[in-house]
Amino acid sequence: MENLKMIISIHTAMDLIVAVFLMIGFGFYALIVSVLCSVAFLHHVRAAPPSPSVLISSWR
C-alpha cells in the first residue's frame, strides 16, 4: 500500500512540474504575442492618413 502512495505522490509531483512549465511557457507566449500585436497596431495607426476625411462617405 505504501508503494502505491509513493507512486501517486511521484505522479502528482510530475503533474505539478509539467503544469508549472506549461504556465511559464504560455505566459511567455502571451507576452510575446501581446508585444507583437501592439507593435503591429502602432505601425498601422501611424501609417493611416492623419485626416479624418477618409472616414466621411463620398456618397452624400
PDB file of N, CA and C in Angstrom:
ATOM      1  N   MET A   1       0.814  -1.198   0.000  1.00  0.00           N
ATOM      2  CA  MET A   1       0.000   0.000   0.000  1.00  0.00           C
ATOM      3  C   MET A   1       0.857   1.260   0.000  1.00  0.00           C
ATOM      4  N   GLU A   2       1.993   1.200   0.715  1.00  0.00           N
ATOM      5  CA  GLU A   2       2.872   2.372   0.751  1.00  0.00           C
ATOM      6  C   GLU A   2       3.522   2.615  -0.600  1.00  0.00           C
ATOM      7  N   ASN A   3       3.760   1.553  -1.334  1.00  0.00           N
ATOM      8  CA  ASN A   3       4.340   1.682  -2.667  1.00  0.00           C
ATOM      9  C   ASN A   3       3.386   2.434  -3.581  1.00  0.00           C
ATOM     10  N   LEU A   4       2.095   2.170  -3.451  1.00  0.00           N
ATOM     11  CA  LEU A   4       1.085   2.861  -4.252  1.00  0.00           C
ATOM     12  C   LEU A   4       1.023   4.347  -3.885  1.00  0.00           C
ATOM     13  N   LYS A   5       1.118   4.656  -2.589  1.00  0.00           N
ATOM     14  CA  LYS A   5       1.120   6.052  -2.153  1.00  0.00           C
ATOM     15  C   LYS A   5       2.332   6.793  -2.704  1.00  0.00           C
ATOM     16  N   MET A   6       3.472   6.114  -2.746  1.00  0.00           N
ATOM     17  CA  MET A   6       4.679   6.752  -3.275  1.00  0.00           C
ATOM     18  C   MET A   6       4.543   7.003  -4.772  1.00  0.00           C
ATOM     19  N   ILE A   7       3.943   6.064  -5.504  1.00  0.00           N
ATOM     20  CA  ILE A   7       3.742   6.241  -6.937  1.00  0.00           C
ATOM     21  C   ILE A   7       2.783   7.401  -7.191  1.00  0.00           C
ATOM     22  N   ILE A   8       1.716   7.472  -6.376  1.00  0.00           N
ATOM     23  CA  ILE A   8       0.760   8.564  -6.535  1.00  0.00           C
ATOM     24  C   ILE A   8       1.426   9.902  -6.236  1.00  0.00           C
ATOM     25  N   SER A   9       2.261   9.976  -5.219  1.00  0.00           N
ATOM     26  CA  SER A   9       2.916  11.242  -4.885  1.00  0.00           C
ATOM     27  C   SER A   9       3.927  11.639  -5.964  1.00  0.00           C
ATOM     28  N   ILE A  10       4.631  10.662  -6.537  1.00  0.00           N
ATOM     29  CA  ILE A  10       5.562  10.964  -7.626  1.00  0.00           C
ATOM     30  C   ILE A  10       4.789  11.441  -8.849  1.00  0.00           C
ATOM     31  N   HIS A  11       3.683  10.778  -9.120  1.00  0.00           N
ATOM     32  CA  HIS A  11       2.848  11.176 -10.252  1.00  0.00           C
ATOM     33  C   HIS A  11       2.294  12.594 -10.056  1.00  0.00           C
ATOM     34  N   THR A  12       1.866  12.905  -8.839  1.00  0.00           N
ATOM     35  CA  THR A  12       1.355  14.242  -8.532  1.00  0.00           C
ATOM     36  C   THR A  12       2.450  15.290  -8.687  1.00  0.00           C
ATOM     37  N   ALA A  13       3.629  14.983  -8.213  1.00  0.00           N
ATOM     38  CA  ALA A  13       4.748  15.915  -8.332  1.00  0.00           C
ATOM     39  C   ALA A  13       5.105  16.153  -9.797  1.00  0.00           C
ATOM     40  N   MET A  14       5.102  15.090 -10.598  1.00  0.00           N
ATOM     41  CA  MET A  14       5.401  15.253 -12.023  1.00  0.00           C
ATOM     42  C   MET A  14       4.324  16.079 -12.716  1.00  0.00           C
ATOM     43  N   ASP A  15       3.046  15.847 -12.345  1.00  0.00           N
ATOM     44  CA  ASP A  15       1.961  16.646 -12.913  1.00  0.00           C
ATOM     45  C   ASP A  15       2.116  18.126 -12.569  1.00  0.00           C
ATOM     46  N   LEU A  16       2.490  18.418 -11.344  1.00  0.00           N
ATOM     47  CA  LEU A  16       2.679  19.809 -10.934  1.00  0.00           C
ATOM     48  C   LEU A  16       3.851  20.460 -11.669  1.00  0.00           C
ATOM     49  N   ILE A  17       4.920  19.699 -11.861  1.00  0.00           N
ATOM     50  CA  ILE A  17       6.071  20.235 -12.587  1.00  0.00           C
ATOM     51  C   ILE A  17       5.699  20.553 -14.029  1.00  0.00           C
ATOM     52  N   VAL A  18       4.977  19.645 -14.670  1.00  0.00           N
ATOM     53  CA  VAL A  18       4.538  19.880 -16.048  1.00  0.00           C
ATOM     54  C   VAL A  18       3.602  21.083 -16.107  1.00  0.00           C
ATOM     55  N   ALA A  19       2.697  21.198 -15.135  1.00  0.00           N
ATOM     56  CA  ALA A  19       1.765  22.324 -15.116  1.00  0.00           C
ATOM     57  C   ALA A  19       2.506  23.652 -14.965  1.00  0.00           C
ATOM     58  N   VAL A  20       3.530  23.680 -14.137  1.00  0.00           N
ATOM     59  CA  VAL A  20       4.313  24.915 -13.961  1.00  0.00           C
ATOM     60  C   VAL A  20       5.040  25.263 -15.249  1.00  0.00           C
ATOM     61  N   PHE A  21       5.635  24.273 -15.892  1.00  0.00           N
ATOM     62  CA  PHE A  21       6.310  24.541 -17.164  1.00  0.00           C
ATOM     63  C   PHE A  21       5.335  25.064 -18.219  1.00  0.00           C
ATOM     64  N   LEU A  22       4.138  24.491 -18.263  1.00  0.00           N
ATOM     65  CA  LEU A  22       3.142  24.958 -19.225  1.00  0.00           C
ATOM     66  C   LEU A  22       2.694  26.389 -18.915  1.00  0.00           C
ATOM     67  N   MET A  23       2.500  26.693 -17.631  1.00  0.00           N
ATOM     68  CA  MET A  23       2.095  28.058 -17.267  1.00  0.00           C
ATOM     69  C   MET A  23       3.172  29.066 -17.636  1.00  0.00           C
ATOM     70  N   ILE A  24       4.419  28.724 -17.383  1.00  0.00           N
ATOM     71  CA  ILE A  24       5.513  29.634 -17.739  1.00  0.00           C
ATOM     72  C   ILE A  24       5.593  29.776 -19.252  1.00  0.00           C
ATOM     73  N   GLY A  25       5.463  28.675 -19.972  1.00  0.00           N
ATOM     74  CA  GLY A  25       5.524  28.717 -21.431  1.00  0.00           C
ATOM     75  C   GLY A  25       4.393  29.523 -22.037  1.00  0.00           C
ATOM     76  N   PHE A  26       3.171  29.304 -21.569  1.00  0.00           N
ATOM     77  CA  PHE A  26       2.033  30.062 -22.093  1.00  0.00           C
ATOM     78  C   PHE A  26       2.120  31.531 -21.702  1.00  0.00           C
ATOM     79  N   GLY A  27       2.649  31.819 -20.528  1.00  0.00           N
ATOM     80  CA  GLY A  27       2.834  33.212 -20.124  1.00  0.00           C
ATOM     81  C   GLY A  27       3.847  33.920 -21.010  1.00  0.00           C
ATOM     82  N   PHE A  28       4.946  33.240 -21.319  1.00  0.00           N
ATOM     83  CA  PHE A  28       5.953  33.809 -22.207  1.00  0.00           C
ATOM     84  C   PHE A  28       5.381  34.014 -23.605  1.00  0.00           C
ATOM     85  N   TYR A  29       4.600  33.037 -24.072  1.00  0.00           N
ATOM     86  CA  TYR A  29       3.954  33.144 -25.382  1.00  0.00           C
ATOM     87  C   TYR A  29       2.985  34.333 -25.406  1.00  0.00           C
ATOM     88  N   ALA A  30       2.201  34.493 -24.356  1.00  0.00           N
ATOM     89  CA  ALA A  30       1.254  35.607 -24.290  1.00  0.00           C
ATOM     90  C   ALA A  30       1.977  36.946 -24.275  1.00  0.00           C
ATOM     91  N   LEU A  31       3.098  37.020 -23.589  1.00  0.00           N
ATOM     92  CA  LEU A  31       3.880  38.259 -23.560  1.00  0.00           C
ATOM     93  C   LEU A  31       4.397  38.608 -24.952  1.00  0.00           C
ATOM     94  N   ILE A  32       4.956  37.636 -25.653  1.00  0.00           N
ATOM     95  CA  ILE A  32       5.493  37.877 -26.993  1.00  0.00           C
ATOM     96  C   ILE A  32       4.370  38.264 -27.956  1.00  0.00           C
ATOM     97  N   VAL A  33       3.240  37.564 -27.882  1.00  0.00           N
ATOM     98  CA  VAL A  33       2.124  37.854 -28.781  1.00  0.00           C
ATOM     99  C   VAL A  33       1.563  39.243 -28.516  1.00  0.00           C
ATOM    100  N   SER A  34       1.438  39.637 -27.259  1.00  0.00           N
ATOM    101  CA  SER A  34       0.897  40.964 -26.955  1.00  0.00           C
ATOM    102  C   SER A  34       1.843  42.063 -27.427  1.00  0.00           C
ATOM    103  N   VAL A  35       3.136  41.857 -27.302  1.00  0.00           N
ATOM    104  CA  VAL A  35       4.093  42.857 -27.787  1.00  0.00           C
ATOM    105  C   VAL A  35       4.031  42.960 -29.306  1.00  0.00           C
ATOM    106  N   LEU A  36       3.985  41.820 -29.988  1.00  0.00           N
ATOM    107  CA  LEU A  36       3.930  41.844 -31.454  1.00  0.00           C
ATOM    108  C   LEU A  36       2.633  42.467 -31.958  1.00  0.00           C
ATOM    109  N   CYS A  37       1.522  42.172 -31.311  1.00  0.00           N
ATOM    110  CA  CYS A  37       0.247  42.768 -31.725  1.00  0.00           C
ATOM    111  C   CYS A  37       0.244  44.273 -31.473  1.00  0.00           C
ATOM    112  N   SER A  38       0.821  44.708 -30.374  1.00  0.00           N
ATOM    113  CA  SER A  38       0.893  46.139 -30.089  1.00  0.00           C
ATOM    114  C   SER A  38       1.761  46.858 -31.120  1.00  0.00           C
ATOM    115  N   VAL A  39       2.870  46.246 -31.482  1.00  0.00           N
ATOM    116  CA  VAL A  39       3.750  46.844 -32.487  1.00  0.00           C
ATOM    117  C   VAL A  39       3.049  46.921 -33.834  1.00  0.00           C
ATOM    118  N   ALA A  40       2.349  45.861 -34.214  1.00  0.00           N
ATOM    119  CA  ALA A  40       1.625  45.868 -35.494  1.00  0.00           C
ATOM    120  C   ALA A  40       0.523  46.915 -35.481  1.00  0.00           C
ATOM    121  N   PHE A  41      -0.198  47.036 -34.367  1.00  0.00           N
ATOM    122  CA  PHE A  41      -1.259  48.042 -34.270  1.00  0.00           C
ATOM    123  C   PHE A  41      -0.677  49.448 -34.388  1.00  0.00           C
ATOM    124  N   LEU A  42       0.394  49.730 -33.662  1.00  0.00           N
ATOM    125  CA  LEU A  42       1.002  51.064 -33.723  1.00  0.00           C
ATOM    126  C   LEU A  42       1.566  51.356 -35.108  1.00  0.00           C
ATOM    127  N   HIS A  43       2.095  50.346 -35.763  1.00  0.00           N
ATOM    128  CA  HIS A  43       2.622  50.536 -37.116  1.00  0.00           C
ATOM    129  C   HIS A  43       1.505  50.930 -38.078  1.00  0.00           C
ATOM    130  N   HIS A  44       0.361  50.276 -37.975  1.00  0.00           N
ATOM    131  CA  HIS A  44      -0.745  50.580 -38.880  1.00  0.00           C
ATOM    132  C   HIS A  44      -1.427  51.894 -38.528  1.00  0.00           C
ATOM    133  N   VAL A  45      -1.441  52.245 -37.257  1.00  0.00           N
ATOM    134  CA  VAL A  45      -2.031  53.528 -36.861  1.00  0.00           C
ATOM    135  C   VAL A  45      -1.186  54.675 -37.398  1.00  0.00           C
ATOM    136  N   ARG A  46       0.121  54.536 -37.334  1.00  0.00           N
ATOM    137  CA  ARG A  46       0.999  55.592 -37.838  1.00  0.00           C
ATOM    138  C   ARG A  46       0.957  55.688 -39.360  1.00  0.00           C
ATOM    139  N   ALA A  47       0.656  54.575 -40.032  1.00  0.00           N
ATOM    140  CA  ALA A  47       0.608  54.576 -41.489  1.00  0.00           C
ATOM    141  C   ALA A  47      -0.708  55.139 -42.017  1.00  0.00           C
ATOM    142  N   ALA A  48      -1.708  55.252 -41.163  1.00  0.00           N
ATOM    143  CA  ALA A  48      -3.010  55.768 -41.588  1.00  0.00           C
ATOM    144  C   ALA A  48      -2.907  57.276 -41.830  1.00  0.00           C
ATOM    145  N   PRO A  49      -3.683  57.797 -42.767  1.00  0.00           N
ATOM    146  CA  PRO A  49      -3.648  59.242 -43.010  1.00  0.00           C
ATOM    147  C   PRO A  49      -4.181  60.001 -41.788  1.00  0.00           C
ATOM    148  N   PRO A  50      -3.581  61.130 -41.459  1.00  0.00           N
ATOM    149  CA  PRO A  50      -3.994  61.852 -40.254  1.00  0.00           C
ATOM    150  C   PRO A  50      -5.335  62.571 -40.405  1.00  0.00           C
ATOM    151  N   SER A  51      -5.788  62.742 -41.623  1.00  0.00           N
ATOM    152  CA  SER A  51      -7.035  63.465 -41.857  1.00  0.00           C
ATOM    153  C   SER A  51      -8.243  62.579 -41.570  1.00  0.00           C
ATOM    154  N   PRO A  52      -9.243  63.095 -40.871  1.00  0.00           N
ATOM    155  CA  PRO A  52     -10.448  62.289 -40.622  1.00  0.00           C
ATOM    156  C   PRO A  52     -11.363  62.246 -41.841  1.00  0.00           C
ATOM    157  N   SER A  53     -10.980  62.881 -42.955  1.00  0.00           N
ATOM    158  CA  SER A  53     -11.840  62.913 -44.121  1.00  0.00           C
ATOM    159  C   SER A  53     -12.000  61.545 -44.769  1.00  0.00           C
ATOM    160  N   VAL A  54     -11.098  60.602 -44.475  1.00  0.00           N
ATOM    161  CA  VAL A  54     -11.231  59.264 -45.043  1.00  0.00           C
ATOM    162  C   VAL A  54     -12.395  58.513 -44.400  1.00  0.00           C
ATOM    163  N   LEU A  55     -12.841  58.984 -43.243  1.00  0.00           N
ATOM    164  CA  LEU A  55     -13.959  58.338 -42.592  1.00  0.00           C
ATOM    165  C   LEU A  55     -15.309  58.838 -43.096  1.00  0.00           C
ATOM    166  N   ILE A  56     -15.301  59.942 -43.821  1.00  0.00           N
ATOM    167  CA  ILE A  56     -16.533  60.531 -44.331  1.00  0.00           C
ATOM    168  C   ILE A  56     -16.876  59.901 -45.671  1.00  0.00           C
ATOM    169  N   SER A  57     -18.095  59.480 -45.811  1.00  0.00           N
ATOM    170  CA  SER A  57     -18.523  58.833 -47.045  1.00  0.00           C
ATOM    171  C   SER A  57     -18.644  59.859 -48.158  1.00  0.00           C
ATOM    172  N   SER A  58     -18.271  59.472 -49.377  1.00  0.00           N
ATOM    173  CA  SER A  58     -18.369  60.384 -50.526  1.00  0.00           C
ATOM    174  C   SER A  58     -19.699  60.227 -51.262  1.00  0.00           C
ATOM    175  N   TRP A  59     -20.608  59.440 -50.727  1.00  0.00           N
ATOM    176  CA  TRP A  59     -21.885  59.190 -51.374  1.00  0.00           C
ATOM    177  C   TRP A  59     -22.900  60.283 -51.082  1.00  0.00           C
ATOM    178  N   ARG A  60     -22.590  61.284 -50.306  1.00  0.00           N
ATOM    179  CA  ARG A  60     -23.555  62.335 -49.958  1.00  0.00           C
ATOM    180  C   ARG A  60     -23.729  63.325 -51.043  1.00  0.00           C
TER     181      ARG A  60
END
